[in-house]
PDB file of C-alpha atoms in Angstrom:
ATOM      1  CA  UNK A   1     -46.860 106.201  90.674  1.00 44.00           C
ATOM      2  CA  UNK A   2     -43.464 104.389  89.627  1.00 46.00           C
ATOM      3  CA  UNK A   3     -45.970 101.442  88.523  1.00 45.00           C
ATOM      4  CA  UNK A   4     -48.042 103.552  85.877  1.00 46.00           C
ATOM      5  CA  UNK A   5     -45.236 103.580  82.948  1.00 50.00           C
ATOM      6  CA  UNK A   6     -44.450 100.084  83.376  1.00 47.00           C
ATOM      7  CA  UNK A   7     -48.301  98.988  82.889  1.00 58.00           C
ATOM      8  CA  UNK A   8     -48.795 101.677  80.057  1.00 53.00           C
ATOM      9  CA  UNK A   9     -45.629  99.904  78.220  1.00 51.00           C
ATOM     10  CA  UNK A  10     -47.162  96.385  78.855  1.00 48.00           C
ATOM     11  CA  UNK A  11     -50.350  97.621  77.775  1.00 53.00           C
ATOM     12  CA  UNK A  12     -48.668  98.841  74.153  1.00 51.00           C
ATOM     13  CA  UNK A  13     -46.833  95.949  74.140  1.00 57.00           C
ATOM     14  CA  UNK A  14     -49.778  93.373  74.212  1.00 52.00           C
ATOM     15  CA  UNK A  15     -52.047  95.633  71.851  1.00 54.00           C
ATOM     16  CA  UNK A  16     -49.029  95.986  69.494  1.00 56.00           C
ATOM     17  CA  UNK A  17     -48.808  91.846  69.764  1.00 56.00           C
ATOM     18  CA  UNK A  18     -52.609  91.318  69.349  1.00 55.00           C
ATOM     19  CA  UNK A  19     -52.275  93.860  66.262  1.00 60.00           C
ATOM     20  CA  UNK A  20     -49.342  92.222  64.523  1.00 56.00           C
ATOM     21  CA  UNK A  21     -50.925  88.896  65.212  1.00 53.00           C
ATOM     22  CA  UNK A  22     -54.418  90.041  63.322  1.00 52.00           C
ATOM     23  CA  UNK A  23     -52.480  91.342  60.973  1.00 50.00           C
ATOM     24  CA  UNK A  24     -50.620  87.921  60.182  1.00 47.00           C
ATOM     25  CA  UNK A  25     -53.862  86.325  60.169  1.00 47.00           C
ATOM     26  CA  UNK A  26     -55.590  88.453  57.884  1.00 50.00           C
ATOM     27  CA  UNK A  27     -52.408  88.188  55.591  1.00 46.00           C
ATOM     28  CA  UNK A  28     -52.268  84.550  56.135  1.00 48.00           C
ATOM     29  CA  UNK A  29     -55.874  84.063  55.083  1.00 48.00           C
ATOM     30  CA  UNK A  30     -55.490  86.534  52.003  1.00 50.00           C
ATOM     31  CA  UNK A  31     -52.366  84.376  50.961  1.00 61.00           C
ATOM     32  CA  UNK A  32     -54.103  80.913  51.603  1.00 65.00           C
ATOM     33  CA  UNK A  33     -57.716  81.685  49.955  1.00 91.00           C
ATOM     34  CA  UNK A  34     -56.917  79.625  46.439  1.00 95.00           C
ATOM     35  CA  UNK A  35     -54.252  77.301  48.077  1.00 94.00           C
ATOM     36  CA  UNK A  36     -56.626  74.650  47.410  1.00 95.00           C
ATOM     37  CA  UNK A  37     -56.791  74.998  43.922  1.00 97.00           C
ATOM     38  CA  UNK A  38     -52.874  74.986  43.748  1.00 98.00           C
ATOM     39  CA  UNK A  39     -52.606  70.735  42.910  1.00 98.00           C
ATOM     40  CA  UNK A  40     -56.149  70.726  41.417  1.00 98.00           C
ATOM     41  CA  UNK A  41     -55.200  72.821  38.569  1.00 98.00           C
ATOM     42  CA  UNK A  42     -51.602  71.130  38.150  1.00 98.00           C
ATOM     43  CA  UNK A  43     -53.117  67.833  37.688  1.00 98.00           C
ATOM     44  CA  UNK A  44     -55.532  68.823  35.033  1.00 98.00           C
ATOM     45  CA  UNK A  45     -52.413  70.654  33.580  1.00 98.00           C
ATOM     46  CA  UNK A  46     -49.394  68.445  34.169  1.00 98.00           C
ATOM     47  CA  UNK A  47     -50.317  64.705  35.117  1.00 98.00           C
ATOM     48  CA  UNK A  48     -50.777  62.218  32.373  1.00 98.00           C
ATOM     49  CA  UNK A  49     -53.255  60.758  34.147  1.00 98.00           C
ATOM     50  CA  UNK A  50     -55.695  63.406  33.480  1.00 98.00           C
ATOM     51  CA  UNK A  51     -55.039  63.304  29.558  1.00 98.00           C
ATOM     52  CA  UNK A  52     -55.349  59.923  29.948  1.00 98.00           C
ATOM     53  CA  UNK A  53     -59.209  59.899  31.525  1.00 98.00           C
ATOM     54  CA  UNK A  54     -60.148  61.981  28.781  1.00 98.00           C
ATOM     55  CA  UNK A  55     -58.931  59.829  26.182  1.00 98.00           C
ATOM     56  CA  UNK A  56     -60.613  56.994  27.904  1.00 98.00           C
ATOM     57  CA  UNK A  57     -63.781  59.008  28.170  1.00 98.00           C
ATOM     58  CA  UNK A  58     -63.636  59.869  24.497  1.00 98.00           C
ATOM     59  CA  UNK A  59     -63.124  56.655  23.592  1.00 98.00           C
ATOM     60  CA  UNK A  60     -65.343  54.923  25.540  1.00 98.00           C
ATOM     61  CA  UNK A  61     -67.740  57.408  24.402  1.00 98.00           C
ATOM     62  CA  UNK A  62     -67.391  56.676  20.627  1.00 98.00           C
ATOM     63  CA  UNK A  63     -67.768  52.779  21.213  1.00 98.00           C
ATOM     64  CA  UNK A  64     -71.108  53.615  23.303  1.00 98.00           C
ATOM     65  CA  UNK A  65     -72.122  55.833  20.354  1.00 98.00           C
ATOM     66  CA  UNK A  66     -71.676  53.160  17.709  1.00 98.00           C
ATOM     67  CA  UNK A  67     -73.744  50.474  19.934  1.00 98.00           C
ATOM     68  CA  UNK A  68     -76.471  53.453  20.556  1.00 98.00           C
ATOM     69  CA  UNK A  69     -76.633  53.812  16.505  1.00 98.00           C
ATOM     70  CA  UNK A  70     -76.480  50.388  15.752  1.00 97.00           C
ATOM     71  CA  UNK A  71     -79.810  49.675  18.045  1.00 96.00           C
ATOM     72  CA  UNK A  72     -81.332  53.191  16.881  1.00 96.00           C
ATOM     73  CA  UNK A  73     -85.329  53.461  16.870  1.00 89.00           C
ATOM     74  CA  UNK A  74     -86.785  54.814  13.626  1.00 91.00           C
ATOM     75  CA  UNK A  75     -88.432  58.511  14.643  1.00 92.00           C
ATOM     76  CA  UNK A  76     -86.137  61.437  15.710  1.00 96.00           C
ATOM     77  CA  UNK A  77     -82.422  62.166  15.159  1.00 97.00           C
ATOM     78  CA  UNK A  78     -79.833  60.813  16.950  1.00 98.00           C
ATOM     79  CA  UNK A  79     -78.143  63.446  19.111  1.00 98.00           C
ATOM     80  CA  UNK A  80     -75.788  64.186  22.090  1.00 98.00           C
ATOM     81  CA  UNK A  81     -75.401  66.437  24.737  1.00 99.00           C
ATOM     82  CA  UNK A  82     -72.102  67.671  25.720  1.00 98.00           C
ATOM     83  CA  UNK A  83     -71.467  70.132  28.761  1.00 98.00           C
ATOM     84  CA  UNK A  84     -68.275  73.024  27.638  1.00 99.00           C
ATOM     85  CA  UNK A  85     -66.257  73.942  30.127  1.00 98.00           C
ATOM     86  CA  UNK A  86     -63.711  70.969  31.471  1.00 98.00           C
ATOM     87  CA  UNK A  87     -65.665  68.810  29.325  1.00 98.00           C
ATOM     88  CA  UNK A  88     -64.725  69.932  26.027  1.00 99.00           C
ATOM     89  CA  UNK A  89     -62.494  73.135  26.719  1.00 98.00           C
ATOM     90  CA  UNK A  90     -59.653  73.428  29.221  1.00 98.00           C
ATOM     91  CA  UNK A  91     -60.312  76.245  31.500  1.00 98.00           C
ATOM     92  CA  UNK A  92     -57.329  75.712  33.789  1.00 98.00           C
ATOM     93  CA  UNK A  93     -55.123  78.873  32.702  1.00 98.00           C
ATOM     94  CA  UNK A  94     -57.940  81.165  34.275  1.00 98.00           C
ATOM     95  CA  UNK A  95     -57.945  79.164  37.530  1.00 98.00           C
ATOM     96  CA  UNK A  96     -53.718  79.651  37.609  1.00 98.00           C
ATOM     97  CA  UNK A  97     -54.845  83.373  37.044  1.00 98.00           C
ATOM     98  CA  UNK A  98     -57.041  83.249  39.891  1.00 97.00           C
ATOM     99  CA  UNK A  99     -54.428  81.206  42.165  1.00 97.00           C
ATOM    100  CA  UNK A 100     -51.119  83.753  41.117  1.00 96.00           C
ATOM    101  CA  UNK A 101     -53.339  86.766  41.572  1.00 96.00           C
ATOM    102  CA  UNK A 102     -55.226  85.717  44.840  1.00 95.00           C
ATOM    103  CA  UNK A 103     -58.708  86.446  43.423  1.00 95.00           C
ATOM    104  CA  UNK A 104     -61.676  84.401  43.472  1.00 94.00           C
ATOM    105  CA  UNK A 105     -64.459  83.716  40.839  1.00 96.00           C
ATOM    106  CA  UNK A 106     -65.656  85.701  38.930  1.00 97.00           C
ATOM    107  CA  UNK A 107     -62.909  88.035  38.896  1.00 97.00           C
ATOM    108  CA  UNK A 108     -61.288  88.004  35.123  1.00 98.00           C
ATOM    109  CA  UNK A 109     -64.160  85.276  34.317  1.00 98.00           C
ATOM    110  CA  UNK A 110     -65.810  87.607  31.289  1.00 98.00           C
ATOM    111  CA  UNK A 111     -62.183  88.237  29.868  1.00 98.00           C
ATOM    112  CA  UNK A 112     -61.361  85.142  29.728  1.00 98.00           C
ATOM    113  CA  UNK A 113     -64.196  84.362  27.881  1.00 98.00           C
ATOM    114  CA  UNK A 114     -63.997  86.981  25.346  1.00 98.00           C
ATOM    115  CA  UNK A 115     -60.298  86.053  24.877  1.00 98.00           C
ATOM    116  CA  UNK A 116     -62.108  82.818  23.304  1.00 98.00           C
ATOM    117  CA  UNK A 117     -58.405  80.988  23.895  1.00 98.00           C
ATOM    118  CA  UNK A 118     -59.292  77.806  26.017  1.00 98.00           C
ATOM    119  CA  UNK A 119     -57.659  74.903  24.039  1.00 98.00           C
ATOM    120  CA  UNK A 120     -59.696  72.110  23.341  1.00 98.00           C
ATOM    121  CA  UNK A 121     -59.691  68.954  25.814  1.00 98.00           C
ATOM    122  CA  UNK A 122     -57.467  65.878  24.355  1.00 98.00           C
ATOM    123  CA  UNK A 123     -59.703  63.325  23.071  1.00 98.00           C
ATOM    124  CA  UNK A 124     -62.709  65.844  22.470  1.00 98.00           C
ATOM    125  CA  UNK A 125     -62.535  67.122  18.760  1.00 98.00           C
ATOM    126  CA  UNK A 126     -61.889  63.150  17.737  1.00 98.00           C
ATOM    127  CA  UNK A 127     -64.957  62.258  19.503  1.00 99.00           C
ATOM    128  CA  UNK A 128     -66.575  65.274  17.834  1.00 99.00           C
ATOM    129  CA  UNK A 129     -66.135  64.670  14.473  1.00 98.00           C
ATOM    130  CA  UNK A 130     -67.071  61.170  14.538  1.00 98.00           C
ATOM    131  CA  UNK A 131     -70.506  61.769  15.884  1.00 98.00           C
ATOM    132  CA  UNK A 132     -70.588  64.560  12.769  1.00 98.00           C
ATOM    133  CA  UNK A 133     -69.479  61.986  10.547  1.00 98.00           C
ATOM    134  CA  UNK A 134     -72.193  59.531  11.769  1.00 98.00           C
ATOM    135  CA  UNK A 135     -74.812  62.088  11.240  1.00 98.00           C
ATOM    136  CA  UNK A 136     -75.409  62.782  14.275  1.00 98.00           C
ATOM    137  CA  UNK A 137     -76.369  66.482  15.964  1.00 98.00           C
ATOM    138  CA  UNK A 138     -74.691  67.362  18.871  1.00 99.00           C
ATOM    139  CA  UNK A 139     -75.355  69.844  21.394  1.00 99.00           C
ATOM    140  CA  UNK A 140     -73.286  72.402  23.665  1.00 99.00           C
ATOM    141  CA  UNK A 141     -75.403  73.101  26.647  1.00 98.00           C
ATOM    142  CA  UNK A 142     -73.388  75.271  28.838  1.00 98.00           C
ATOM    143  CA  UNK A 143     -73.674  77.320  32.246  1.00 98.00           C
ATOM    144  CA  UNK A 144     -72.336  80.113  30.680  1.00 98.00           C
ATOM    145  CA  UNK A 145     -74.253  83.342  30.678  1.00 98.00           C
ATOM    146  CA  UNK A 146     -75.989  84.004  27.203  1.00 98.00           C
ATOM    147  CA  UNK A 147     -74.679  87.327  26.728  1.00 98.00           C
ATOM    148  CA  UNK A 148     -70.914  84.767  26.181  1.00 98.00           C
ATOM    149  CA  UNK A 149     -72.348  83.628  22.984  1.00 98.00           C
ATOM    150  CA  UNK A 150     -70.478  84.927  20.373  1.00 98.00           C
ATOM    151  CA  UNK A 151     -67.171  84.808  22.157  1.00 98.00           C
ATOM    152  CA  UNK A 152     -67.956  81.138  23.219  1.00 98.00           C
ATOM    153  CA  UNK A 153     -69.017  80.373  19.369  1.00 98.00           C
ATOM    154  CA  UNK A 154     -65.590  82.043  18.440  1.00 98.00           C
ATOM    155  CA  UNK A 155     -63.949  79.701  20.809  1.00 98.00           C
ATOM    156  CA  UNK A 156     -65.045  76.590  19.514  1.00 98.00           C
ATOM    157  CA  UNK A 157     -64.908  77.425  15.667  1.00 98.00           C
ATOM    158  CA  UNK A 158     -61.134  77.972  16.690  1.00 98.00           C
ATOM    159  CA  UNK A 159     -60.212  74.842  18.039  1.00 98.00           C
ATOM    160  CA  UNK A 160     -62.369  73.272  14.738  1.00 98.00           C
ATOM    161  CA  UNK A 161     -65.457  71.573  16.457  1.00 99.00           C
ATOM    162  CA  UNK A 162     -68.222  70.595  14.631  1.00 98.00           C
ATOM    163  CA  UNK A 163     -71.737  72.057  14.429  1.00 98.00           C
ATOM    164  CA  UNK A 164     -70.882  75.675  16.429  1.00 98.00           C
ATOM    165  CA  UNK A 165     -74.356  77.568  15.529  1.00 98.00           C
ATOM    166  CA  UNK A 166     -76.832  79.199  17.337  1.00 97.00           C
ATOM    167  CA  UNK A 167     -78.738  76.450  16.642  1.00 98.00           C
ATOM    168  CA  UNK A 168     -76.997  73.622  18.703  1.00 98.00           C
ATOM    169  CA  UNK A 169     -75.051  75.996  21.754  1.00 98.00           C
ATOM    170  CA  UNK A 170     -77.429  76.402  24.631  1.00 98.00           C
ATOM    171  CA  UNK A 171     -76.406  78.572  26.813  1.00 98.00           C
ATOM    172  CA  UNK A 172     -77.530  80.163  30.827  1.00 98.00           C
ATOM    173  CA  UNK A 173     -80.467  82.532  30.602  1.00 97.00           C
ATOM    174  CA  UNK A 174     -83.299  82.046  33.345  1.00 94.00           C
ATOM    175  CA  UNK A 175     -81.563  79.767  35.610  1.00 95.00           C
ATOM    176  CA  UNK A 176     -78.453  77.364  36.145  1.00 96.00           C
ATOM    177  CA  UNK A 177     -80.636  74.131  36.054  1.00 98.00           C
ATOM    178  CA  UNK A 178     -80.459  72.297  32.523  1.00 98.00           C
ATOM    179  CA  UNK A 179     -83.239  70.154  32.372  1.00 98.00           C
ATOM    180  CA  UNK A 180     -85.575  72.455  30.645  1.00 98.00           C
ATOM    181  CA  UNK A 181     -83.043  72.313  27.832  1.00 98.00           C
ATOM    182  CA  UNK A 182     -82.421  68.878  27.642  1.00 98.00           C
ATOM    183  CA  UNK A 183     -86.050  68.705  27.314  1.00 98.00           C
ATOM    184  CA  UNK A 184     -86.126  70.669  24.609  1.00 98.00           C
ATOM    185  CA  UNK A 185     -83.744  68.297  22.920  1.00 98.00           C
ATOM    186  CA  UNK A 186     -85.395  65.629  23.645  1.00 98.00           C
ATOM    187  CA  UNK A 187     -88.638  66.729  21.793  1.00 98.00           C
ATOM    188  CA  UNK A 188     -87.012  66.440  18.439  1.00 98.00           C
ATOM    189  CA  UNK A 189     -83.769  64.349  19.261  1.00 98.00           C
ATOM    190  CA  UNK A 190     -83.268  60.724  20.753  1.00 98.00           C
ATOM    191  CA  UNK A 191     -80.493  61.428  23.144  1.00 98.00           C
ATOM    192  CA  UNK A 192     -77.918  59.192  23.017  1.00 98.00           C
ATOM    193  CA  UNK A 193     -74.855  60.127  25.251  1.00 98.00           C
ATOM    194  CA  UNK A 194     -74.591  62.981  27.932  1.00 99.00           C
ATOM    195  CA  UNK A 195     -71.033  63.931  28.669  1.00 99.00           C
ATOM    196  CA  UNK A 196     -69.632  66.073  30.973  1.00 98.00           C
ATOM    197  CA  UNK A 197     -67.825  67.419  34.372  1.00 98.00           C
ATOM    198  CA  UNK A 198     -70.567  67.745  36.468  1.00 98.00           C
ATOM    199  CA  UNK A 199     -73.471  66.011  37.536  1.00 98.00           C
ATOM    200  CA  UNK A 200     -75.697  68.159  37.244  1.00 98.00           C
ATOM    201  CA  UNK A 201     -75.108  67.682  33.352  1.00 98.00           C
ATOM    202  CA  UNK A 202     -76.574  64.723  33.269  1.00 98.00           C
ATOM    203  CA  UNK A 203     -79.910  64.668  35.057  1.00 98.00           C
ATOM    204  CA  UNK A 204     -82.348  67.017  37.556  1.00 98.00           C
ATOM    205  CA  UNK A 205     -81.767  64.378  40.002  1.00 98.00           C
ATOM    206  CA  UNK A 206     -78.046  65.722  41.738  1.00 98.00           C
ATOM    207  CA  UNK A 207     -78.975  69.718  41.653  1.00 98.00           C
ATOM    208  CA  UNK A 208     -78.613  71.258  44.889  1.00 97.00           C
ATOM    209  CA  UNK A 209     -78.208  67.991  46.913  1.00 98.00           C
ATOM    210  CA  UNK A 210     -76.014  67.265  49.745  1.00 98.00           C
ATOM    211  CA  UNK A 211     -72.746  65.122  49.748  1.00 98.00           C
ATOM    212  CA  UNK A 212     -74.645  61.953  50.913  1.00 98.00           C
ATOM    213  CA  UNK A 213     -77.455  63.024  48.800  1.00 98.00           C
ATOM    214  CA  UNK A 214     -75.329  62.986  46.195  1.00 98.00           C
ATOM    215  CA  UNK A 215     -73.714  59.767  46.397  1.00 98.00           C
ATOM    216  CA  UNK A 216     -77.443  58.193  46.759  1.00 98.00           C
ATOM    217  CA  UNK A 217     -78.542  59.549  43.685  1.00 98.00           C
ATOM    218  CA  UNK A 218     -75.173  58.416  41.381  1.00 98.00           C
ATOM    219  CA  UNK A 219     -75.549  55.174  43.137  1.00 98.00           C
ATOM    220  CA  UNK A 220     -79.412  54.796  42.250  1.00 98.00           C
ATOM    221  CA  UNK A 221     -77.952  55.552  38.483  1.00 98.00           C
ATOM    222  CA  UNK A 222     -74.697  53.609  38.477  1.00 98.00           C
ATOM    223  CA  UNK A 223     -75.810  51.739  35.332  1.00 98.00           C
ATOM    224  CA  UNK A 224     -75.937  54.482  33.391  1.00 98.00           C
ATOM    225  CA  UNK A 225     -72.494  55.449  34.050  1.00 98.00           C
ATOM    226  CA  UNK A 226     -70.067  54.615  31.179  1.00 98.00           C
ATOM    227  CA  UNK A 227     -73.234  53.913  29.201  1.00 98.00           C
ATOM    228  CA  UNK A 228     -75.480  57.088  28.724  1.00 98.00           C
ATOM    229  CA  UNK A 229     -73.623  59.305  31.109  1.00 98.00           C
ATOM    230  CA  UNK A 230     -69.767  59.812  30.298  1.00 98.00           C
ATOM    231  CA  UNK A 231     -68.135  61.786  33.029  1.00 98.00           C
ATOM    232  CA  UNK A 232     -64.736  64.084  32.677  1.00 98.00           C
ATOM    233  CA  UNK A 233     -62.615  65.104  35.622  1.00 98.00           C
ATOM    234  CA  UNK A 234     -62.441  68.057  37.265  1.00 98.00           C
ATOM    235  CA  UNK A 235     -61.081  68.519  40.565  1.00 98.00           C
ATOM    236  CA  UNK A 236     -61.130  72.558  40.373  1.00 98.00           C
ATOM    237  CA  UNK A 237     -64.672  73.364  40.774  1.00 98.00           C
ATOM    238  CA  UNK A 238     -67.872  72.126  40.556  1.00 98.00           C
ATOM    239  CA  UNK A 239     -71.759  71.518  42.285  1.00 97.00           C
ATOM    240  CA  UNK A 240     -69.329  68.700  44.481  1.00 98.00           C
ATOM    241  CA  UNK A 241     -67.711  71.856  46.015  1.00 98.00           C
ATOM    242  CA  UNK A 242     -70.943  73.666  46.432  1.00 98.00           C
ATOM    243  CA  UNK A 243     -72.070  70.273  48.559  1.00 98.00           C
ATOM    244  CA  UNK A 244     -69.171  71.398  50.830  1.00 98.00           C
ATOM    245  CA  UNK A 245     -70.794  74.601  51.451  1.00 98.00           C
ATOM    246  CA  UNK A 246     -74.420  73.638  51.744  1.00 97.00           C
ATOM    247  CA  UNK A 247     -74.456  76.056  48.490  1.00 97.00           C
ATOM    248  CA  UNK A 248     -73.673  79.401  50.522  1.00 97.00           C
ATOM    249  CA  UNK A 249     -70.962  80.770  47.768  1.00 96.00           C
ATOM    250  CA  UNK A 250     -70.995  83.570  49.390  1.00 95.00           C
ATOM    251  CA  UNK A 251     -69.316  82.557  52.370  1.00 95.00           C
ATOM    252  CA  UNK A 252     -66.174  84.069  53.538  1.00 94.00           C
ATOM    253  CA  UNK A 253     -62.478  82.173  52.117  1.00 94.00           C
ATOM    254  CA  UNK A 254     -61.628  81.297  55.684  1.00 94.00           C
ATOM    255  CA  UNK A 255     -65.263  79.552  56.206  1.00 96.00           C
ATOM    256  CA  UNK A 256     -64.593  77.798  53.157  1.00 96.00           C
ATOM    257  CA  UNK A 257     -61.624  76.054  54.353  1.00 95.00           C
ATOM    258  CA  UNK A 258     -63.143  75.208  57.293  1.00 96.00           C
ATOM    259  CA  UNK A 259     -65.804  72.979  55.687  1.00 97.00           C
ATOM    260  CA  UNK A 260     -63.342  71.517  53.047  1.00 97.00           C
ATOM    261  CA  UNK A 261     -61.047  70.459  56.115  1.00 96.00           C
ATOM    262  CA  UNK A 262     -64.624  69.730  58.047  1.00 97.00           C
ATOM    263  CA  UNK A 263     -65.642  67.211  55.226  1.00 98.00           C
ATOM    264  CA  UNK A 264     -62.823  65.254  55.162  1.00 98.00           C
ATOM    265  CA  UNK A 265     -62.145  61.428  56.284  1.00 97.00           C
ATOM    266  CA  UNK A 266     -59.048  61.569  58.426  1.00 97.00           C
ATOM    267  CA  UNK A 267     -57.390  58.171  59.737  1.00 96.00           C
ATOM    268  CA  UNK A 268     -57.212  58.509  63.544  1.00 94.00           C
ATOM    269  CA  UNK A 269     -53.771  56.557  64.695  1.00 95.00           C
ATOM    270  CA  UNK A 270     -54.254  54.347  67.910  1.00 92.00           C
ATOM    271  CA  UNK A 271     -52.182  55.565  70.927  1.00 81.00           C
TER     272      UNK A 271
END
């Protein structure tokens, strides 16, 4: 009989423990879910380095569209095709909104659109109005939702870009894939340059691929890279990250760091 109290306390005290320690996990997990993004977003905002990779995009990209125009075909107008977001327009403050208020994607996405205050990349608007100066059209094809038009228009006639009309944005309507609009280019345009964050900018090939998948189809391309295709950095997001997942988005923060720290090549130290 003297027993019973004793196990009834040990009993509260290991479901109290268990409790607090679910508790501290959950918490831990709710506090860690955009800890990734945390250096990610500081380097696109703080490190020289990144300015300096666009300016070398940029201006590798206006010497590539000089030797394109000096070799151009007589037919169709010259054109290029430039993803928005982290290509042309710095979308890092909404990420720090996501990190300091522990949300994820797209949580404050459509307000931060309609704000229409993402700053233009450095590098970009030079690059723009020299193709607009050459005569050439250029092109915003963008994963953002069509019903962003307007705002997204608004955005780029702040930061002064060329070309912002109806006629040259193409935006996300049927699906996330952008070949049918670079087709659609291509029937009345010669397509010069490609630029942009993401692979999937640049050609059918890298949608919905694995990581090795991936690397196989950039390295069947490599000589395109730096020539047709100009690439801009974006460690924050991206189809890369949705490689990590095997494109389940919808899987839960903690199962997300799992495969990021899953994918990675660690150095094992002898013993």
């Amino acid at each position: 009989m003297k027993s019973r109290p004793f196990t009834l306390a040990v009993y509260l005290l290991l479901a109290t423990f268990f409790l607090n320690a679910c508790t501290a996990s959950k918490q831990k997990e709710s506090a860690n879910q955009n800890e990734h993004l945390v250096m990610a977003t500081l380097y696109l905002q703080t490190a020289a380095e990144a300015r300096a990779l666009r300016y070398q995009a940029f201006n590798l990209a206006t010497l590539r569209l000089d030797n394109a125009l000096a070799h151009l075909k007589k037919g169709k107008k010259p054109a290029v095709i430039l993803d928005i977001d982290e290509t042309i327009l710095d979308n890092s403050p909404y990420e720090a909104y996501l990190i300091k208020n522990n949300l994820s994607f797209p949580a404050g996405w459509k307000a931060w659109l309609e704000k229409a205050e993402a700053r233009a990349l450095s590098g970009a608007k030079a690059f723009l109005d020299h193709a607009n100066q050459k005569g050439v059209d250029i092109f915003y094809v963008s994963n953002r939702r069509i019903q962003y038009l307007q705002s997204t228009m608004e955005n780029l006639r702040k930061v002064n870009f060329p070309q912002v009309n109806k006629n040259h944005i193409y935006l996300r309507e049927n699906t996330s894939s952008k070949e049918a609009r670079r087709q659609a280019i291509a029937k009345t345009h010669q397509i010069l340059l490609l630029l942009g964050d993401n692979l999937n900018d640049f050609a059918q090939v890298f949608e919905k691929k694995s990581v090795e998948e991936r690397f196989a189809a950039t390295d069947s391309l490599r000589e395109k890279f730096g020539r047709k295709f100009i690439v801009l950095p974006n460690p924050m997001y991206g189809e890369w990250e949705g490689a990590l997942y095997n494109y389940h988005w919808q899987m839960s923060a903690a199962k997300k760091d799992s495969a990021r720290k899953a994918a990675l090549r660690a150095f094992i130290p002898a013993n």
